[in-house]
Each structure stands twice: as structure tokens, then as C-alpha cells.
Amino acid sequence: MSVDVQQLAINYLELDEQALSKAHYRPALVTPTAAVAHLVEQLHLAYNGKPAKGYAAFSADKDPQVASVLGDWQKQNSDFMVLANTATAALEQQLQAHQLPESGYLLICHYRYLASDYLLFCLLGSKDHFSLTEELELATSRHLDIARMQLAARIDLTEYQSSPEQGKYISFIRGRAGRKVADFFLDFLGCEEGTDAKANSKVVLASVEEYFAAADFDSTEKNDARKQVYSYCEERAKAGQDVVLTELSAVIDEQEQQGFLRYCQEQQLQVAEQFPVEVKELKKLIKFSGQGAGLSLSFEQKLLGDRVQYDPHSDTLLIKGTPPNLRDQLQRFIQGYSAFDRAEPGAE
């Protein structure tokens, strides 16, 4: 199902001679067209696909600019241009305050997807693309770099109106390590971080494994259930939706669909009725992986105790049966470097 674009504003932030962000405002909203709808759909999918997000809510202790103008717009006391331009000015101020030399196109979009209304803020860079005309003349065009979306936040307007007390109607991309992306986006929106998707995911991991042990699942049942849980959570995350505890319970145990739900209630486990998750963290349900000191390893969890044996006392892994391409490299290396020089049949 495609997104339903309501309104889109685009402003531009450039760096001045002092490397400070300076806003330039588009005089009117972007006219909705099929191309605009396709653009917003790509933004929606790109945003949902980002694995590491934070969740927040407006705070009385932060700058109320965005929250105030958002309230006026929702009450129809001001138009979308006022909301977009006020937000752009607030972002410009925070970029300068945090001394972050960011430039790009700020897109502020109100759209609907399924039963929810969203307000998306994203600062996108651009790339120059080259092409040739029929006369072999070089031509250039500038494209929005959606694939590298890093500076973005989204307000779930439907949840903001229906259940603001849950404190997770604002989500934002955490961004690259070592940058104050989360800090200045929280300040820009005037909010404080609340629900922790990564922490939620760890609770789910621990609770599911506890339930497997209590319900006496055998190894095959556990592996099948883990795959189902991961697939369900991944699907919800990609759609930008929360995991629902009752649905998760049915996925975990098809024979006793409310078994996990009752177990959480009886054991007083801290699992909310509805919550966001971080897919990267839940990957541990089906795969072990890690790297460091020149070594990188990953294998499916079902292999542990079978093809892969781990001795915790000596911190040793024993792997029976290596992947063919790895085995070929190892055998060639053991035979001597000359093995690398022998041409394969048909090779030049």
C-alpha cells in the first residue's frame, strides 16, 4: 500500500563562510504529483529500514517552538508553511548551537500510511549524476541522497493524539557513532528520549528464552519459534509499527497462543503490551556473531551443540565442516603460496 501525501515543504540549509548552517526558504509548498508521492514513499521505506532508532516525547523542559507550532497547526490556527518554516529555523539554531556543520535539503512532510498520520523531518544531502545526450554532450543533474538518510525524525500524529502518555510518538535515527545526532535532534524537536527499543529487544530475548525453558520446548521447536519471532518482529519494524504482545505470544507458541502472554503476567516480566524493537538486537535470536582482534565469526544458532561446539572454560570454538569457499582458501594456503598462482581451467 502506498503512502497518501498530504503536504510537503522543502527548505535548504547551506554552510556560510564560518561553516554555520544558513536556511533558505522555499516560498510555497510542493505541489502533490505522482513523482512527489513516489519520493515520499521512498523516504518512508528508507526511514523504516533504519535499524537503530530512538523514541521520545515532547518535554516541558525543552524549547517548545516545534511543539507549539505543531499544536497551532493541528488546531488549524496556522498553516503548514508556518509549521515547516518554524521547524527549519529551530533546526538552524540547534545546528549552530551544537556547532555541527550540516547542509542539505530539509524535507518536512505530512503523510498517511495505513491508519496513521505522520510528520517526517529529514535533512538529505545530494549527489551529482552525469549522463550523455544523444549528441554525446555531458549533462549533470542533482539527486537527493535518500540512501544515506541519517538526520531524520518522525512524529506519529495519530499516537500523539490518542496515547501521548506512552512517550514514544516521536522516533529519530540515532545516526553514526561519535556524533551528537541524537542530542541536537532531541533539542530541535524539544523532546526527551523515553522508550528504548534496544532495551525492549533485550527483554524480549530473555523472556522468550525463559518461556522456552518453562514450556519444555525441544531444540527443533525452539529453533522454529525463534525464526517465527524474528520474522514477525522484523516485519513490524520495517512497517514502522510496534510489536504487539498478544500477537507475539501467538507467534511464539502456535499450540498455546496465549501461553507466553500468561507467562509474562505470572512472572511479572517487564514486557509492555505494545512496544518498538530494534531488529539488529533481535538478530541474536537466530544467529551468533562477533568480531575483534582480527577475527570475525557468525553462525546460525541452531548449529550450536551440533556442528559448532563451545567450551566456556577454555573459551574455544570447535567447528565441524567449514564453508566450501573458506575451506578452499585454507587448503590453498596450507599447500603453499604457489597454489594461488596455478591458473584455474579457463582462467586467463
Short mmCIF file of C-alpha atoms in Angstrom, two decimals:
data_model
loop_
_atom_site.label_atom_id
_atom_site.label_comp_id
_atom_site.label_asym_id
_atom_site.label_seq_id
_atom_site.Cartn_x
_atom_site.Cartn_y
_atom_site.Cartn_z
CA MET A 1 0.00 0.00 0.00
CA SER A 2 1.40 3.39 -0.99
CA VAL A 3 1.58 6.49 1.18
CA ASP A 4 -1.00 9.25 0.92
CA VAL A 5 0.87 12.56 0.74
CA GLN A 6 -0.93 15.47 2.36
CA GLN A 7 1.64 18.30 2.32
CA LEU A 8 5.35 18.64 1.59
CA ALA A 9 7.68 21.56 2.26
CA ILE A 10 11.33 21.74 1.22
CA ASN A 11 13.87 24.27 2.50
CA TYR A 12 17.63 24.38 2.08
CA LEU A 13 20.41 24.68 4.64
CA GLU A 14 23.80 25.78 3.34
CA LEU A 15 27.08 26.46 5.10
CA ASP A 16 28.30 30.06 5.18
CA GLU A 17 31.93 31.23 5.27
CA GLN A 18 32.08 30.49 9.03
CA ALA A 19 30.81 26.91 8.43
CA LEU A 20 27.47 27.76 10.07
CA SER A 21 24.16 26.48 8.70
CA LYS A 22 22.07 29.14 6.99
CA ALA A 23 18.45 28.45 5.99
CA HIS A 24 16.91 29.33 2.63
CA TYR A 25 13.13 29.04 2.42
CA ARG A 26 11.03 27.81 -0.48
CA PRO A 27 8.19 30.31 -0.97
CA ALA A 28 5.45 27.68 -1.36
CA LEU A 29 4.62 24.06 -0.64
CA VAL A 30 5.49 21.41 -3.19
CA THR A 31 2.54 20.60 -5.46
CA PRO A 32 1.44 16.97 -4.93
CA THR A 33 2.13 14.83 -8.01
CA ALA A 34 2.78 11.17 -8.74
CA ALA A 35 6.52 11.90 -8.53
CA VAL A 36 6.09 13.54 -5.10
CA ALA A 37 4.10 10.53 -3.88
CA HIS A 38 6.87 8.22 -5.08
CA LEU A 39 9.51 10.35 -3.35
CA VAL A 40 7.67 10.31 -0.02
CA GLU A 41 7.12 6.56 -0.30
CA GLN A 42 10.87 6.11 -0.77
CA LEU A 43 11.52 8.32 2.26
CA HIS A 44 9.02 6.29 4.30
CA LEU A 45 10.65 2.99 3.34
CA ALA A 46 14.18 4.33 3.90
CA TYR A 47 13.26 5.64 7.33
CA ASN A 48 11.55 2.42 8.39
CA GLY A 49 14.58 0.47 7.18
CA LYS A 50 16.98 2.26 9.53
CA PRO A 51 17.86 -0.27 12.25
CA ALA A 52 18.83 1.99 15.15
CA LYS A 53 16.14 4.43 16.28
CA GLY A 54 15.41 6.28 19.47
CA TYR A 55 11.94 7.15 20.80
CA ALA A 56 10.93 10.31 22.58
CA ALA A 57 8.17 12.70 23.62
CA PHE A 58 7.86 16.47 23.90
CA SER A 59 9.29 17.88 27.12
CA ALA A 60 8.30 20.97 29.10
CA ASP A 61 11.98 21.45 29.93
CA LYS A 62 12.99 21.88 26.28
CA ASP A 63 12.43 24.61 23.69
CA PRO A 64 8.69 24.49 22.86
CA GLN A 65 8.91 26.00 19.37
CA VAL A 66 8.08 22.87 17.37
CA ALA A 67 5.51 21.53 19.85
CA SER A 68 3.77 24.92 19.99
CA VAL A 69 3.54 25.46 16.24
CA LEU A 70 2.51 21.82 15.77
CA GLY A 71 -0.36 22.38 18.20
CA ASP A 72 -1.45 25.52 16.34
CA TRP A 73 -1.36 23.67 13.02
CA GLN A 74 -3.40 20.76 14.38
CA LYS A 75 -5.99 23.23 15.70
CA GLN A 76 -5.97 24.88 12.24
CA ASN A 77 -4.78 28.17 13.76
CA SER A 78 -1.84 28.25 11.33
CA ASP A 79 -0.93 26.60 8.04
CA PHE A 80 1.67 24.01 7.15
CA MET A 81 4.11 26.61 5.79
CA VAL A 82 4.31 28.23 9.23
CA LEU A 83 4.99 24.84 10.80
CA ALA A 84 7.67 23.96 8.22
CA ASN A 85 9.46 27.30 8.38
CA THR A 86 9.40 27.45 12.18
CA ALA A 87 10.86 23.94 12.32
CA THR A 88 13.54 24.90 9.79
CA ALA A 89 14.52 27.94 11.88
CA ALA A 90 14.64 25.77 15.02
CA LEU A 91 16.89 23.23 13.29
CA GLU A 92 19.17 26.03 12.05
CA GLN A 93 19.52 27.31 15.61
CA GLN A 94 20.36 23.87 17.01
CA LEU A 95 22.92 23.12 14.31
CA GLN A 96 24.67 26.38 15.14
CA ALA A 97 24.39 25.80 18.88
CA HIS A 98 25.87 22.29 18.60
CA GLN A 99 28.46 23.52 16.07
CA LEU A 100 27.52 20.83 13.58
CA PRO A 101 28.46 21.82 10.01
CA GLU A 102 25.47 20.24 8.25
CA SER A 103 23.98 21.28 4.94
CA GLY A 104 21.32 19.83 2.71
CA TYR A 105 17.64 19.84 1.85
CA LEU A 106 15.20 19.77 4.76
CA LEU A 107 12.02 17.94 3.80
CA ILE A 108 9.00 18.27 6.09
CA CYS A 109 6.17 16.01 5.03
CA HIS A 110 2.72 15.23 6.35
CA TYR A 111 1.51 11.89 5.01
CA ARG A 112 -0.75 8.97 5.84
CA TYR A 113 0.14 5.31 5.78
CA LEU A 114 -2.37 2.63 6.69
CA ALA A 115 -4.33 4.03 9.64
CA SER A 116 -1.72 6.51 10.90
CA ASP A 117 -0.77 10.11 10.15
CA TYR A 118 2.92 11.00 10.21
CA LEU A 119 5.02 14.14 10.17
CA LEU A 120 8.51 13.40 8.84
CA PHE A 121 11.53 15.70 9.14
CA CYS A 122 14.66 14.69 7.22
CA LEU A 123 17.79 16.53 6.17
CA LEU A 124 19.13 14.99 2.97
CA GLY A 125 22.35 15.55 1.12
CA SER A 126 22.59 15.45 -2.66
CA LYS A 127 24.72 13.79 -5.32
CA ASP A 128 25.62 14.96 -8.81
CA HIS A 129 24.90 12.40 -11.54
CA PHE A 130 26.35 12.51 -15.04
CA SER A 131 24.74 11.46 -18.30
CA LEU A 132 25.29 11.84 -22.03
CA THR A 133 22.88 13.37 -24.51
CA GLU A 134 22.19 11.89 -27.95
CA GLU A 135 24.84 14.30 -29.24
CA LEU A 136 27.29 12.85 -26.67
CA GLU A 137 27.31 16.07 -24.69
CA LEU A 138 27.90 15.74 -20.97
CA ALA A 139 24.92 16.62 -18.77
CA THR A 140 24.61 16.72 -14.99
CA SER A 141 21.69 16.51 -12.60
CA ARG A 142 21.41 16.70 -8.83
CA HIS A 143 19.71 13.87 -6.94
CA LEU A 144 18.57 13.65 -3.32
CA ASP A 145 20.70 11.08 -1.49
CA ILE A 146 17.89 9.12 0.17
CA ALA A 147 20.04 6.02 0.67
CA ARG A 148 22.29 7.92 3.10
CA MET A 149 19.49 9.32 5.23
CA GLN A 150 20.98 9.90 8.69
CA LEU A 151 19.37 13.06 10.05
CA ALA A 152 15.67 12.33 10.38
CA ALA A 153 12.85 12.24 12.91
CA ARG A 154 9.18 11.36 12.63
CA ILE A 155 6.13 12.18 14.73
CA ASP A 156 3.31 9.65 14.76
CA LEU A 157 0.47 12.18 14.86
CA THR A 158 -2.16 9.50 15.43
CA GLU A 159 -0.39 8.14 18.51
CA TYR A 160 0.39 11.67 19.70
CA GLN A 161 -3.34 12.41 19.79
CA SER A 162 -4.54 9.04 21.11
CA SER A 163 -1.89 7.95 23.65
CA PRO A 164 0.78 10.61 24.28
CA GLU A 165 1.35 9.24 27.79
CA GLN A 166 3.29 6.29 26.36
CA GLY A 167 6.07 8.71 25.41
CA LYS A 168 7.12 7.12 22.11
CA TYR A 169 5.23 9.04 19.43
CA ILE A 170 8.47 10.67 18.24
CA SER A 171 11.17 8.50 16.69
CA PHE A 172 14.56 9.54 15.38
CA ILE A 173 17.56 7.93 13.70
CA ARG A 174 20.42 7.65 16.15
CA GLY A 175 22.99 8.23 13.42
CA ARG A 176 26.64 7.37 13.21
CA ALA A 177 28.74 6.69 16.31
CA GLY A 178 30.66 9.58 17.79
CA ARG A 179 28.26 12.29 16.61
CA LYS A 180 25.77 14.31 18.66
CA VAL A 181 22.98 13.49 16.24
CA ALA A 182 20.57 12.31 18.91
CA ASP A 183 21.31 15.34 21.11
CA PHE A 184 20.62 18.05 18.59
CA PHE A 185 17.56 16.34 17.10
CA LEU A 186 16.05 16.00 20.56
CA ASP A 187 16.79 19.68 21.21
CA PHE A 188 15.50 20.67 17.77
CA LEU A 189 12.14 18.96 18.41
CA GLY A 190 12.05 20.00 22.06
CA CYS A 191 11.74 16.45 23.39
CA GLU A 192 13.39 13.92 25.68
CA GLU A 193 14.17 10.31 24.92
CA GLY A 194 11.82 7.79 26.50
CA THR A 195 11.19 4.26 25.25
CA ASP A 196 14.39 2.34 24.48
CA ALA A 197 13.87 -0.06 21.56
CA LYS A 198 17.19 -1.78 22.19
CA ALA A 199 16.30 -2.41 25.84
CA ASN A 200 12.87 -3.70 24.78
CA SER A 201 14.57 -6.13 22.41
CA LYS A 202 16.83 -7.46 25.15
CA VAL A 203 13.80 -8.02 27.40
CA VAL A 204 12.07 -9.93 24.59
CA LEU A 205 15.16 -12.09 24.02
CA ALA A 206 15.44 -13.01 27.70
CA SER A 207 11.70 -13.53 28.18
CA VAL A 208 11.32 -15.75 25.12
CA GLU A 209 14.20 -17.98 26.20
CA GLU A 210 12.77 -18.23 29.72
CA TYR A 211 9.43 -19.27 28.28
CA PHE A 212 11.05 -21.94 26.10
CA ALA A 213 12.64 -23.47 29.18
CA ALA A 214 9.44 -23.26 31.27
CA ALA A 215 7.27 -24.73 28.49
CA ASP A 216 9.80 -27.52 27.88
CA PHE A 217 10.30 -26.85 24.15
CA ASP A 218 12.65 -29.26 22.39
CA SER A 219 15.55 -27.92 20.28
CA THR A 220 13.64 -28.11 16.99
CA GLU A 221 10.62 -26.30 18.43
CA LYS A 222 12.88 -23.60 19.87
CA ASN A 223 14.65 -23.01 16.54
CA ASP A 224 11.37 -22.83 14.62
CA ALA A 225 9.85 -20.47 17.19
CA ARG A 226 12.92 -18.21 17.19
CA LYS A 227 12.68 -17.85 13.40
CA GLN A 228 8.97 -17.01 13.62
CA VAL A 229 9.57 -14.43 16.35
CA TYR A 230 12.36 -12.77 14.39
CA SER A 231 10.32 -12.71 11.16
CA TYR A 232 7.32 -11.18 12.93
CA CYS A 233 9.38 -8.50 14.70
CA GLU A 234 11.33 -7.69 11.54
CA GLU A 235 8.10 -7.27 9.56
CA ARG A 236 6.64 -4.95 12.20
CA ALA A 237 9.82 -2.87 12.40
CA LYS A 238 10.08 -2.48 8.62
CA ALA A 239 6.50 -1.26 8.54
CA GLY A 240 7.29 1.27 11.27
CA GLN A 241 4.89 -0.44 13.68
CA ASP A 242 5.19 -1.65 17.27
CA VAL A 243 5.33 -5.27 18.30
CA VAL A 244 2.03 -6.30 19.91
CA LEU A 245 2.42 -8.66 22.87
CA THR A 246 -0.72 -10.71 22.12
CA GLU A 247 0.41 -11.22 18.52
CA LEU A 248 3.93 -12.07 19.63
CA SER A 249 2.54 -14.64 22.05
CA ALA A 250 0.62 -16.35 19.23
CA VAL A 251 3.76 -16.44 17.08
CA ILE A 252 5.92 -17.95 19.84
CA ASP A 253 3.58 -20.84 20.64
CA GLU A 254 1.04 -21.85 18.00
CA GLN A 255 -0.35 -24.62 20.23
CA GLU A 256 -0.82 -22.36 23.25
CA GLN A 257 -1.21 -18.94 21.66
CA GLN A 258 -1.65 -17.02 24.91
CA GLY A 259 0.94 -19.09 26.77
CA PHE A 260 3.74 -16.52 26.53
CA LEU A 261 1.36 -13.70 27.47
CA ARG A 262 0.23 -15.54 30.61
CA TYR A 263 3.82 -16.44 31.47
CA CYS A 264 4.87 -12.77 31.32
CA GLN A 265 1.95 -11.80 33.57
CA GLU A 266 2.53 -14.61 36.08
CA GLN A 267 6.28 -13.95 36.30
CA GLN A 268 5.72 -10.17 36.28
CA LEU A 269 8.16 -9.76 33.40
CA GLN A 270 8.64 -6.18 32.19
CA VAL A 271 7.13 -6.70 28.74
CA ALA A 272 4.77 -3.93 27.61
CA GLU A 273 1.53 -4.60 25.73
CA GLN A 274 2.92 -2.77 22.69
CA PHE A 275 6.48 -1.61 22.08
CA PRO A 276 9.08 -0.80 19.38
CA VAL A 277 12.03 -3.13 18.85
CA GLU A 278 15.48 -2.95 17.29
CA VAL A 279 15.83 -5.66 14.64
CA LYS A 280 19.62 -5.70 14.87
CA GLU A 281 19.41 -6.71 18.53
CA LEU A 282 16.79 -9.40 17.82
CA LYS A 283 19.09 -10.96 15.22
CA LYS A 284 20.61 -12.79 18.19
CA LEU A 285 17.51 -14.97 18.24
CA ILE A 286 18.68 -16.78 15.13
CA LYS A 287 22.37 -16.02 14.73
CA PHE A 288 25.51 -15.62 16.82
CA SER A 289 28.05 -13.10 15.52
CA GLY A 290 31.01 -11.12 16.70
CA GLN A 291 34.32 -9.64 15.63
CA GLY A 292 37.52 -8.38 17.17
CA ALA A 293 41.28 -8.84 17.23
CA GLY A 294 41.32 -9.72 13.53
CA LEU A 295 38.61 -12.39 13.81
CA SER A 296 35.03 -12.24 12.51
CA LEU A 297 32.56 -15.08 13.11
CA SER A 298 28.85 -15.68 12.60
CA PHE A 299 26.74 -18.81 12.53
CA GLU A 300 23.11 -19.81 12.93
CA GLN A 301 22.08 -20.50 16.49
CA LYS A 302 20.75 -23.97 15.60
CA LEU A 303 24.33 -25.10 14.83
CA LEU A 304 25.47 -24.62 18.42
CA GLY A 305 25.80 -28.00 20.06
CA ASP A 306 25.88 -29.73 16.68
CA ARG A 307 28.44 -28.57 14.12
CA VAL A 308 29.67 -25.89 16.48
CA GLN A 309 30.83 -26.77 20.00
CA TYR A 310 31.78 -24.15 22.59
CA ASP A 311 33.89 -24.78 25.70
CA PRO A 312 33.35 -21.84 28.09
CA HIS A 313 36.25 -22.89 30.35
CA SER A 314 38.88 -22.60 27.61
CA ASP A 315 36.85 -20.08 25.52
CA THR A 316 37.25 -22.33 22.49
CA LEU A 317 35.00 -22.95 19.49
CA LEU A 318 35.21 -26.25 17.60
CA ILE A 319 33.69 -26.04 14.11
CA LYS A 320 33.00 -29.24 12.19
CA GLY A 321 32.68 -28.67 8.46
CA THR A 322 33.81 -25.29 7.12
CA PRO A 323 32.11 -23.39 4.27
CA PRO A 324 33.46 -24.54 0.85
CA ASN A 325 34.96 -21.17 -0.11
CA LEU A 326 36.74 -20.87 3.26
CA ARG A 327 37.93 -24.46 3.07
CA ASP A 328 39.35 -23.84 -0.40
CA GLN A 329 41.29 -20.77 0.81
CA LEU A 330 42.68 -22.64 3.80
CA GLN A 331 43.74 -25.64 1.75
CA ARG A 332 45.45 -23.45 -0.84
CA PHE A 333 47.28 -21.54 1.86
CA ILE A 334 48.47 -24.73 3.62
CA GLN A 335 49.72 -26.12 0.30
CA GLY A 336 51.88 -23.03 -0.16
CA TYR A 337 51.61 -19.72 -1.96
CA SER A 338 52.28 -21.45 -5.30
CA ALA A 339 48.77 -22.87 -5.12
CA PHE A 340 47.43 -19.34 -5.60
CA ASP A 341 49.45 -18.95 -8.79
CA ARG A 342 48.14 -22.05 -10.56
CA ALA A 343 45.61 -20.97 -13.10
CA GLU A 344 42.14 -22.41 -12.89
CA PRO A 345 40.70 -24.09 -16.01
CA GLY A 346 39.56 -21.41 -18.40
CA ALA A 347 41.23 -18.63 -16.42
CA GLU A 348 43.42 -16.11 -18.20
#
